[in-house]
Coordinates of C-alpha atoms in Angstrom, one line a residue:
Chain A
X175 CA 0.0 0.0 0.0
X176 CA 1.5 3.8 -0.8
X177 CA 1.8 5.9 1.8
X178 CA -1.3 8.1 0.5
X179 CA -3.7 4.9 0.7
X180 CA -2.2 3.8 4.1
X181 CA -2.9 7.7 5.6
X182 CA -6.7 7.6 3.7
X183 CA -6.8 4.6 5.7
X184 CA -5.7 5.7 9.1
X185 CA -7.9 9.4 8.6
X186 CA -10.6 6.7 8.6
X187 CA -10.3 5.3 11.6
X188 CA -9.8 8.4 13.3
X189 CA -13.2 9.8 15.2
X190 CA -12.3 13.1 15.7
X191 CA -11.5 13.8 12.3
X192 CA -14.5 12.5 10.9
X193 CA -17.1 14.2 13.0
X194 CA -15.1 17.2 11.7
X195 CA -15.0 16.1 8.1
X196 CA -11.2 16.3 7.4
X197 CA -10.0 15.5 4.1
X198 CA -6.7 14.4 2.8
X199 CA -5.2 15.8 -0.6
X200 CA -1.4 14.2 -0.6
X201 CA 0.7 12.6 1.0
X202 CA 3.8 11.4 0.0
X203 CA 7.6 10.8 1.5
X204 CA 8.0 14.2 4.8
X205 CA 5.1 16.2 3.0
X206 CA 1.2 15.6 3.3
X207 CA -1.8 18.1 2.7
X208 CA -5.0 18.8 4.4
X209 CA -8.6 20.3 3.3
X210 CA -11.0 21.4 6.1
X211 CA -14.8 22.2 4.1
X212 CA -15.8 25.0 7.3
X213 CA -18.8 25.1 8.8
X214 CA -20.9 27.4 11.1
X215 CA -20.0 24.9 14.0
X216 CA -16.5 25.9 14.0
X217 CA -16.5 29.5 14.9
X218 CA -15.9 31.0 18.2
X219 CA -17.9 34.6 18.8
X220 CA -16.2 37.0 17.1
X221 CA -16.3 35.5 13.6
X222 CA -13.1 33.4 13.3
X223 CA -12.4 30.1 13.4
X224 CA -11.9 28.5 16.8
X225 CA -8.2 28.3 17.4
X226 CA -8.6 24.8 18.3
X227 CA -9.8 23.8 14.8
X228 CA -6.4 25.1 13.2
X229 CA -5.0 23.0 16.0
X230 CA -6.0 20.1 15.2
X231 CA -6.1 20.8 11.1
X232 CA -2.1 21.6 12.5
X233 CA -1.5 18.9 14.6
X234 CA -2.6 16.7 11.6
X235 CA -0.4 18.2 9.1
X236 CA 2.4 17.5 11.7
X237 CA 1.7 13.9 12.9
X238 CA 1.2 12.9 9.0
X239 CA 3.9 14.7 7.6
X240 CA 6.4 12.6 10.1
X241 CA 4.7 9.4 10.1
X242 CA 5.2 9.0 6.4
X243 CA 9.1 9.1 7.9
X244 CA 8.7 6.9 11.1
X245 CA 5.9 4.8 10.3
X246 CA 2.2 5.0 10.8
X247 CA 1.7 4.8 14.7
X248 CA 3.3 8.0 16.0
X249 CA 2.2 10.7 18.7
X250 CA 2.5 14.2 18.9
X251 CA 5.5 15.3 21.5
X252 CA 5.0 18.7 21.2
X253 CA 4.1 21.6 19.3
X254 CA 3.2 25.3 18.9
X255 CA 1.5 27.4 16.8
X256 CA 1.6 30.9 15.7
X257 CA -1.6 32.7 14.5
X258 CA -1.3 35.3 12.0
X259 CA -4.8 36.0 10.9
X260 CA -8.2 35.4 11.9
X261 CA -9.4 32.2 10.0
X262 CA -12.4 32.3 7.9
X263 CA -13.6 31.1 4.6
X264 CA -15.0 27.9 2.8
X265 CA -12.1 25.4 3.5
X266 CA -8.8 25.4 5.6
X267 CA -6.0 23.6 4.0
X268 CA -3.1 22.8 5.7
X269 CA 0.2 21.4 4.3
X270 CA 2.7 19.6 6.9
X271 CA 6.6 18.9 6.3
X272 CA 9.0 16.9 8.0
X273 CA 12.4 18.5 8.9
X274 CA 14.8 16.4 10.6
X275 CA 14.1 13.2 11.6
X276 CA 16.0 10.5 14.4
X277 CA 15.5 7.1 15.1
X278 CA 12.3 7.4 17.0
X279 CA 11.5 11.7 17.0
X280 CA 11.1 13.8 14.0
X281 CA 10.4 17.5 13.4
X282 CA 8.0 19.1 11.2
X283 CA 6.8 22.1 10.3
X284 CA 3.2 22.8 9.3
X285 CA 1.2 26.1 7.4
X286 CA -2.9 26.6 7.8
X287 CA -4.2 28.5 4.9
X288 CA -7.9 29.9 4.8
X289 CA -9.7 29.7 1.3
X290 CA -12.3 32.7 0.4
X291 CA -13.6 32.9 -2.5
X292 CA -10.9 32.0 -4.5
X293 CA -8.0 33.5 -2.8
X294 CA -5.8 31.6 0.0
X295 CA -4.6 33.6 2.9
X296 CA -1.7 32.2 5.6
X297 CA -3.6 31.8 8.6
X298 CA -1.1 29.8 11.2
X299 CA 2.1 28.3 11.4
X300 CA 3.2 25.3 13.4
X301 CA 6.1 23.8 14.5
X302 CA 6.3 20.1 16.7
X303 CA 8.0 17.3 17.2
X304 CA 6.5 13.6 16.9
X305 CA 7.2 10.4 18.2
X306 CA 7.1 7.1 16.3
X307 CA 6.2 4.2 18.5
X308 CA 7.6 0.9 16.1
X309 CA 11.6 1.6 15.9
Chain B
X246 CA -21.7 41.0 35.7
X247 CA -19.1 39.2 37.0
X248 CA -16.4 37.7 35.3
X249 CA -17.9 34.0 35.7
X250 CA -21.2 35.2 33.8
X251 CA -19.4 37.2 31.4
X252 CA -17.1 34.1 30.6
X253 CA -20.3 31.4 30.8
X254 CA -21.8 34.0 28.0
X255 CA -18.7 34.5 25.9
X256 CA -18.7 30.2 26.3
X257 CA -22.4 29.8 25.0
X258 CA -22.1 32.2 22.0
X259 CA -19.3 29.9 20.5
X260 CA -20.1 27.4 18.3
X261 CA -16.5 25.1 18.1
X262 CA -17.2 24.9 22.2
X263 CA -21.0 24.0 22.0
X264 CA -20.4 21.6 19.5
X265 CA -17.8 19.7 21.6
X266 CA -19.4 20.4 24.8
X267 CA -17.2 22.6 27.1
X268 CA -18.3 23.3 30.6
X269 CA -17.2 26.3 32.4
X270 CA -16.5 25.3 35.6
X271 CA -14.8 28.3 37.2
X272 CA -13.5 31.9 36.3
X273 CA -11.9 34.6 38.6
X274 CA -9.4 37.0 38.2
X275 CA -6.4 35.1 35.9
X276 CA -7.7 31.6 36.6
X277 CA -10.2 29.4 35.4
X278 CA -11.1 25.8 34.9
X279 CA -12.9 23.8 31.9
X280 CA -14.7 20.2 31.9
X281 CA -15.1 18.5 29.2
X282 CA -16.9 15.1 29.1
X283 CA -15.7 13.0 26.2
X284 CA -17.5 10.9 23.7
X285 CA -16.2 9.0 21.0
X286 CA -15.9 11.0 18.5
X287 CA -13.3 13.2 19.9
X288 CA -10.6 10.2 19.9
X289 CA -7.8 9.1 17.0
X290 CA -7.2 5.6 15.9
X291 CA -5.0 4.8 18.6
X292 CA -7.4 4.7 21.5
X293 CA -6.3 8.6 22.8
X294 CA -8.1 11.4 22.6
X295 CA -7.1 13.3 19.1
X296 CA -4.4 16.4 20.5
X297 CA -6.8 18.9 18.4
X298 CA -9.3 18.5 21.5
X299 CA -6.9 18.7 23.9
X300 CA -5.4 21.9 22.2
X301 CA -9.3 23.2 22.4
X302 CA -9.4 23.0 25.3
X303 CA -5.9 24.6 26.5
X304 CA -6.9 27.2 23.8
X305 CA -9.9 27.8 26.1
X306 CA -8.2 27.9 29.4
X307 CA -4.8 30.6 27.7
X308 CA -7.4 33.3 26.5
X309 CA -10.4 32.9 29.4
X310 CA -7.6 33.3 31.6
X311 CA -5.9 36.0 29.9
X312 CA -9.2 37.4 29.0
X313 CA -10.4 37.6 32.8
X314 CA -7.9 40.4 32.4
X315 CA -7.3 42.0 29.6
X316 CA -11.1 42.0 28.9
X317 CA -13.8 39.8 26.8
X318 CA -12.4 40.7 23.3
X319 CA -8.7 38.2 23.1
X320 CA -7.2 36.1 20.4
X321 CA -4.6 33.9 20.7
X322 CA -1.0 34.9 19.2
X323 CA 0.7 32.0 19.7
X324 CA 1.0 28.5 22.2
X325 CA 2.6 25.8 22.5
X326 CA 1.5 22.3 23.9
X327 CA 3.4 19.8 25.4
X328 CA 1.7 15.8 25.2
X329 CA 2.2 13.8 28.3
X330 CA 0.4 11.0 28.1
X331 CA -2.1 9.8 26.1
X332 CA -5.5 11.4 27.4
X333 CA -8.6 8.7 27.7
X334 CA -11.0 8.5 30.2
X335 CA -14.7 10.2 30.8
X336 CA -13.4 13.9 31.0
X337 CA -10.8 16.3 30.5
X338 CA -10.3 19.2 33.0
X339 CA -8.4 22.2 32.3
X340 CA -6.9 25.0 34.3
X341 CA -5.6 28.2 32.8
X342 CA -3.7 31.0 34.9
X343 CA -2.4 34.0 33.5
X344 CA 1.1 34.7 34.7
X345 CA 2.1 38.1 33.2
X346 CA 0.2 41.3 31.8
X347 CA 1.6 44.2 29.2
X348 CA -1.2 46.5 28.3
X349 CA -2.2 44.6 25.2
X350 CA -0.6 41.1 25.8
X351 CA -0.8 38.8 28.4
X352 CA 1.4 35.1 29.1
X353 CA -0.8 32.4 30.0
X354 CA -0.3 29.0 31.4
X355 CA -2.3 25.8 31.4
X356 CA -2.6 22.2 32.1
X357 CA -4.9 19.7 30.9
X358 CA -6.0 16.2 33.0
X359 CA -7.8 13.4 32.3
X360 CA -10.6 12.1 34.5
X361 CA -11.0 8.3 34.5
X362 CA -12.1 6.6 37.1
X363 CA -12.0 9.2 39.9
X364 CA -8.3 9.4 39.3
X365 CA -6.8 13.1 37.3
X366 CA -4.0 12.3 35.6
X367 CA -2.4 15.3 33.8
X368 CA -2.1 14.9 30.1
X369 CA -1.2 18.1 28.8
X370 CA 0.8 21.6 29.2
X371 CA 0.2 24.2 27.5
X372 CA 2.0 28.3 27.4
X373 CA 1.0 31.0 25.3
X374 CA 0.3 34.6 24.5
X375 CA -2.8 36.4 24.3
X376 CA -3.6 39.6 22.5
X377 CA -6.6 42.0 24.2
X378 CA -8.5 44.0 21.3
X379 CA -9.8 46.7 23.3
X380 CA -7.4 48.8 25.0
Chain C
X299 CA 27.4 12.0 45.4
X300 CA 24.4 13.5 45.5
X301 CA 22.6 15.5 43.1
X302 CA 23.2 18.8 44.0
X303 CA 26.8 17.5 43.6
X304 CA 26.7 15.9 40.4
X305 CA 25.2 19.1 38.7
X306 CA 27.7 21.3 40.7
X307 CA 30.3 19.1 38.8
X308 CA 28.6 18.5 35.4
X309 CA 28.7 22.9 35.6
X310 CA 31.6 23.2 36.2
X311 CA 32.6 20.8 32.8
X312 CA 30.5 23.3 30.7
X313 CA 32.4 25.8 29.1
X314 CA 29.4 28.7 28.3
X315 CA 28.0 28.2 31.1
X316 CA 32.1 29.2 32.8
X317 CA 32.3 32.2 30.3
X318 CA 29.0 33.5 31.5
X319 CA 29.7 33.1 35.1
X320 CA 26.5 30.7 36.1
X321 CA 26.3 29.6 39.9
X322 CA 23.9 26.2 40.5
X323 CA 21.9 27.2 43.7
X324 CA 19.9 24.4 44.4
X325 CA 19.7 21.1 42.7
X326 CA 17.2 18.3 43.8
X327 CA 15.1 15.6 42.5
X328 CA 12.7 17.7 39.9
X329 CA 13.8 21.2 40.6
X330 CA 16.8 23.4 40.5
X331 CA 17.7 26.9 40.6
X332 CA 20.9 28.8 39.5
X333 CA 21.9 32.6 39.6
X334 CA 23.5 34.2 37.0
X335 CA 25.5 37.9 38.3
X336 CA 24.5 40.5 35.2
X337 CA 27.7 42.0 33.3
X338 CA 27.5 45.1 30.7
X339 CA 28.7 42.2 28.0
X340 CA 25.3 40.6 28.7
X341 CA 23.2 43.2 27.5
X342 CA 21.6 44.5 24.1
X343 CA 21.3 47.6 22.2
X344 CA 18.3 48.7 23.9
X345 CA 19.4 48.5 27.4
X346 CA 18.0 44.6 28.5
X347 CA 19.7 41.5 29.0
X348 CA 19.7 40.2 25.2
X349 CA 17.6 36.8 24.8
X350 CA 20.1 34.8 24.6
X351 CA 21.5 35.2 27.9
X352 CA 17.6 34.7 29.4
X353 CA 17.3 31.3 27.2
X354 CA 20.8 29.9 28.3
X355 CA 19.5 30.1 31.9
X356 CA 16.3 29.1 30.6
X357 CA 17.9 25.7 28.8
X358 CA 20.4 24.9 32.2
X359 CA 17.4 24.8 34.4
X360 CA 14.6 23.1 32.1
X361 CA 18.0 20.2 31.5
X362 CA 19.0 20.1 35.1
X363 CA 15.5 19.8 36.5
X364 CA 14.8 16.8 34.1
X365 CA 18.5 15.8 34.5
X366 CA 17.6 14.7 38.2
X367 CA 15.2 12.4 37.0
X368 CA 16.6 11.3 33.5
X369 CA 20.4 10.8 34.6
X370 CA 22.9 13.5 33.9
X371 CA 23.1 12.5 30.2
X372 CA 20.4 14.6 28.4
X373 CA 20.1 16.8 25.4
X374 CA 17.2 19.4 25.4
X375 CA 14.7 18.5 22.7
X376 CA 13.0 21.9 22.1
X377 CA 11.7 24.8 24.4
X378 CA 9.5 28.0 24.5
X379 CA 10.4 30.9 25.9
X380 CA 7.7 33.7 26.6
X381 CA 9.4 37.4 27.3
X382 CA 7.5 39.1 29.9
X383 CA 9.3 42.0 30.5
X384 CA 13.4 43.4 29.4
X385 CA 15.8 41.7 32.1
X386 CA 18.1 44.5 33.9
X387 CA 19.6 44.4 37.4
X388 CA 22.1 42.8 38.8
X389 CA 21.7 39.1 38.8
X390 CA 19.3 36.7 36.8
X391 CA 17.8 33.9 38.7
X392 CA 16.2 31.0 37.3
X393 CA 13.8 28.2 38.8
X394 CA 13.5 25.4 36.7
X395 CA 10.7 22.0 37.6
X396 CA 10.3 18.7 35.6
X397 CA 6.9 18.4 35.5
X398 CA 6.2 14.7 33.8
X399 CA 8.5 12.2 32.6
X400 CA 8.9 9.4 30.8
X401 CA 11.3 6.7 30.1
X402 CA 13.4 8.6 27.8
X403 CA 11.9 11.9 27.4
X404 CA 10.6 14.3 30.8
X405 CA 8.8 17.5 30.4
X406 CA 9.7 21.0 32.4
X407 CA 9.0 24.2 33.2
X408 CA 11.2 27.5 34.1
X409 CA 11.2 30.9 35.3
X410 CA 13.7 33.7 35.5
X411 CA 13.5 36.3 37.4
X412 CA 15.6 39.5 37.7
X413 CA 17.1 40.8 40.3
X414 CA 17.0 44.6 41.0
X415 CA 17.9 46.4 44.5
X416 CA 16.0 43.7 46.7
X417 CA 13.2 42.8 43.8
X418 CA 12.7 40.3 41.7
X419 CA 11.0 40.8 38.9
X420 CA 9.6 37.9 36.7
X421 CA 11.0 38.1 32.8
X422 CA 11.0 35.2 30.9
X423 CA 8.3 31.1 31.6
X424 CA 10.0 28.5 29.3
X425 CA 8.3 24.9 28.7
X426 CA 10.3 22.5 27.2
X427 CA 11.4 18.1 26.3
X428 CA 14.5 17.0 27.4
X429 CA 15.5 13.4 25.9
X430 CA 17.7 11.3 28.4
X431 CA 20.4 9.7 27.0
X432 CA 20.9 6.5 28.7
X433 CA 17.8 4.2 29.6
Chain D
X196 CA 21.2 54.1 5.2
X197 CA 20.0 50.5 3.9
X198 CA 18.6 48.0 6.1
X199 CA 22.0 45.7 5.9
X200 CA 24.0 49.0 7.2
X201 CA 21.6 49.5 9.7
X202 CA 21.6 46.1 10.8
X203 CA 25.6 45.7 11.5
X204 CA 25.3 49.2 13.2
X205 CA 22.7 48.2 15.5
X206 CA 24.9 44.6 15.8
X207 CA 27.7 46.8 16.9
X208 CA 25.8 48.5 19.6
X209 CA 24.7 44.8 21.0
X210 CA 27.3 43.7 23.8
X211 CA 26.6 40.2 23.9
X212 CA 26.7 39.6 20.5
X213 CA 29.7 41.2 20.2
X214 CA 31.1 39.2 23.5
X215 CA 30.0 36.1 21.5
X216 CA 31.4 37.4 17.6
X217 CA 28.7 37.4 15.9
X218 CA 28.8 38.5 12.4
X219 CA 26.2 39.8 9.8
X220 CA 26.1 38.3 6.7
X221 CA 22.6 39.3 4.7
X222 CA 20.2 41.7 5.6
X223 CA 17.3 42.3 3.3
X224 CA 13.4 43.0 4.0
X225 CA 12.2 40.2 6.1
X226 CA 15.1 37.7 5.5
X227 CA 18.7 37.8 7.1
X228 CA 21.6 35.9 7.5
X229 CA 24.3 35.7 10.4
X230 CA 27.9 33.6 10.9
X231 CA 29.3 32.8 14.6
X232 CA 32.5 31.7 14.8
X233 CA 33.0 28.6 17.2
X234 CA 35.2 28.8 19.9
X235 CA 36.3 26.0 22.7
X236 CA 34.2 28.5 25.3
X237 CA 30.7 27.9 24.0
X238 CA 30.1 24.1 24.2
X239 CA 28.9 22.3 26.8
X240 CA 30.4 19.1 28.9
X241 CA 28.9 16.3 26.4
X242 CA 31.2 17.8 22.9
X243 CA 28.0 20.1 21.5
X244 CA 28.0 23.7 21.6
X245 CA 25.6 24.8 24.5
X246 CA 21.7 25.1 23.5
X247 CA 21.9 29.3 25.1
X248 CA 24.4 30.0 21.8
X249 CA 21.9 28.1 19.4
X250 CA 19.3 29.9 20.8
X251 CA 21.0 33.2 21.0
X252 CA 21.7 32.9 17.2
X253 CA 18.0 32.2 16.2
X254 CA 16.8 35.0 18.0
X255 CA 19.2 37.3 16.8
X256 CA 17.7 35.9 13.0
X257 CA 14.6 36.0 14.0
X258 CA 14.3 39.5 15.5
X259 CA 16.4 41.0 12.9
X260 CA 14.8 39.4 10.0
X261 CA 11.0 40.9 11.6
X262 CA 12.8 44.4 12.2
X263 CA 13.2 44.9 8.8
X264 CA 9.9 45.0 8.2
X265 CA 8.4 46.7 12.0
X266 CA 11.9 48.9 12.3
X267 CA 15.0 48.6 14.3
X268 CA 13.1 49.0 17.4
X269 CA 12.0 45.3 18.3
X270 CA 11.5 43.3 21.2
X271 CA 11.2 39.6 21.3
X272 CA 7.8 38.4 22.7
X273 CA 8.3 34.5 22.3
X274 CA 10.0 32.2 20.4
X275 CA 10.4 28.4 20.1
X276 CA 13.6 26.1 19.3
X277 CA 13.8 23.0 18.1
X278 CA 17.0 21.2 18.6
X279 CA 17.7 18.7 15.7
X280 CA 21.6 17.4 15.6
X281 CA 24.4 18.2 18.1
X282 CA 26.0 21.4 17.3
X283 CA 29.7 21.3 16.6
X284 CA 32.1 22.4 13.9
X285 CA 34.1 25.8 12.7
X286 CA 30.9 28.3 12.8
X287 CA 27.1 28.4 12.7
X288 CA 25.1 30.2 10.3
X289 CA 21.8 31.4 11.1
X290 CA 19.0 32.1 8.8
X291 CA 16.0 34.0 9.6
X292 CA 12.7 34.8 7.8
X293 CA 9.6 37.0 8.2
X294 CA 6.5 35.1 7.7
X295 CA 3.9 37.4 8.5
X296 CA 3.6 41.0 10.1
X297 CA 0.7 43.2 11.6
X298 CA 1.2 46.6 12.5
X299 CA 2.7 45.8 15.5
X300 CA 3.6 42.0 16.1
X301 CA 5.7 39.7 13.3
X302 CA 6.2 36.3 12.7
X303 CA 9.4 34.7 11.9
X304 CA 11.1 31.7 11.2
X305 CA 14.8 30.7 11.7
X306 CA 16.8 27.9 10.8
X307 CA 20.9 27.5 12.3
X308 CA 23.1 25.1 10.4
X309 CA 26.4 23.9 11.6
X310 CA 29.7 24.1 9.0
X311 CA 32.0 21.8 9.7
X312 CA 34.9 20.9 7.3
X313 CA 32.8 22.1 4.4
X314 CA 29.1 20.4 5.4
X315 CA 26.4 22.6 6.5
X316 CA 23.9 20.6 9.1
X317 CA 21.2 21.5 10.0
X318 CA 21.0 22.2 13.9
X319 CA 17.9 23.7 15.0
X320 CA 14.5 25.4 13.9
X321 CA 12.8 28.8 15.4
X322 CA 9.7 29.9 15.3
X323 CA 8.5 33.5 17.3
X324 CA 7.0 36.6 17.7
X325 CA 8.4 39.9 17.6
X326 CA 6.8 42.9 19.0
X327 CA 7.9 46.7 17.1
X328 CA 8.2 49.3 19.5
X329 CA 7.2 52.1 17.1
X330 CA 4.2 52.3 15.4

């Protein structure tokens, strides 16, 4: 199985990003790709998207991005993120890259864009470090 | 109003919280706490809660915190997180303090525990900055 | 030898830490302090200690503090460091806690604080992993 | 004056960089370059140089690289490291990169690489905040 059919298959089986409807657009070797459709749901009160939903849009982009270097059972160790605008749109898309990478830790780095009508605007940045759990 | 009502109404008019379920449990002056009872959907494929809903939920705890301060209008900068152990269990609980205070920017700090069977065990740390919009 | 020992020695083999004149205070299991006197060489254009100086004692305690648990082996992972206000006075002090840990990896927290005619002043929270190397 | 002029004259007015020998090497809007020459006094007891002169090096990058673009006056509000290799070798050479600015507050990114007998590693990653004082 490729690596893109073998992260289709773990998005799958994740919960959380199905009841949020997560999609996946590539992944291949340290670099994978993201679409978020947005919905009402994920707003906080003053019109953006809740930060936690770039969070976990991040947090994906990361996790993917280094299990496609350490295999496909890997945790998140750490990571932060910088916002630079307030999110809002049709769709998030986030694309995820691994840096450096150990035996069992690698580091990626990770960018949320916001897509409105048309045009795609940098909304966060990320930076973590993940675990792989075989190796 | 006091800063617990302000914070319960700031809670209720945002969508990403009511959709997961977030419980205000307390707010004063630079603190407050969270609850959030967890369902199924809010786990990854590997039996832990998916770090997106932990990150909610410190997300939550930084600007309430910072926000019992710098007044009801905050967005996030920047945090980081810090995974310590898988988080399963009926609940999370989090606790955000703010720790410093400019005029327009405020440090927070927060940790996240899991509830399972009458035992907390902490699963998360998070540190961050907050940005007031009035002021 | 005890711990406060072994760090007082494992110091003493560090070379930056020599050129910048950094005294261990307390050293025990989890948590550490160390003292740094302020020198003009220290500073930046605008009058504060420069970062750098704040993140080096920043890095010694988050390492030390986990170091007590991990064995005195260890190479930091990745930290935070939030500015809370310029560092100027005569001494830096910083406070560093490991607050979880695992088999290879332990998580911590730090504070420094500057001292200035009898007050200290809180400038700079870290949060970072520190990776034991033996175990 | 150009931005690279004013960068090496506000370098020269920095006495811990100067303590340390750091040199400017690029200084352009919202991207710079600097070189440190590595001396016996800045590692630490285990062969790599100390994580404090890693991290002063990034935030050098990353501050200068956002004062392009906010002005020279800039303070540091946050930033992040992540350590990748062991640093050793004849110099490092820091790169630094603004992502995104507001009227006050930028984002940046840094990356430090060690030379050694020709090879450039890469050491470490940065990721912060940086807060103009003008404007």
């Amino acid at each position: 199985m490729d690596f893109k059919a073998l992260a289709q298959s773990v998005l799958e089986r994740q919960p959380f990003n199905r009841l949020l409807g997560v999609e996946l657009l590539e992944a291949g070797p340290g670099a994978v790709a993201f679409r978020l459709p947005l919905k009402g749901e994920f707003y906080q009160h003053l019109g953006a998207v809740h930060g936690g939903v770039v969070a976990t849009l991040l947090d994906n982009a990361l996790t993917y991005a280094a299990g496609s270097l350490l295999g496909p059972e890997v945790l998140t160790v750490e990571f932060k993120v910088n916002f630079l605008k307030p999110a809002k749109g049709e769709a998030l898309l986030a694309r995820g890259y691994a840096v450096g990478q150990g035996r069992r830790l690698a580091v990626a780095r990770a960018e949320v864009y916001a897509l409105k009508e048309g045009e795609e605007t940098l909304v966060a940045l990320g930076q973590g470090t993940i675990a792989g759990l075989s190796g």
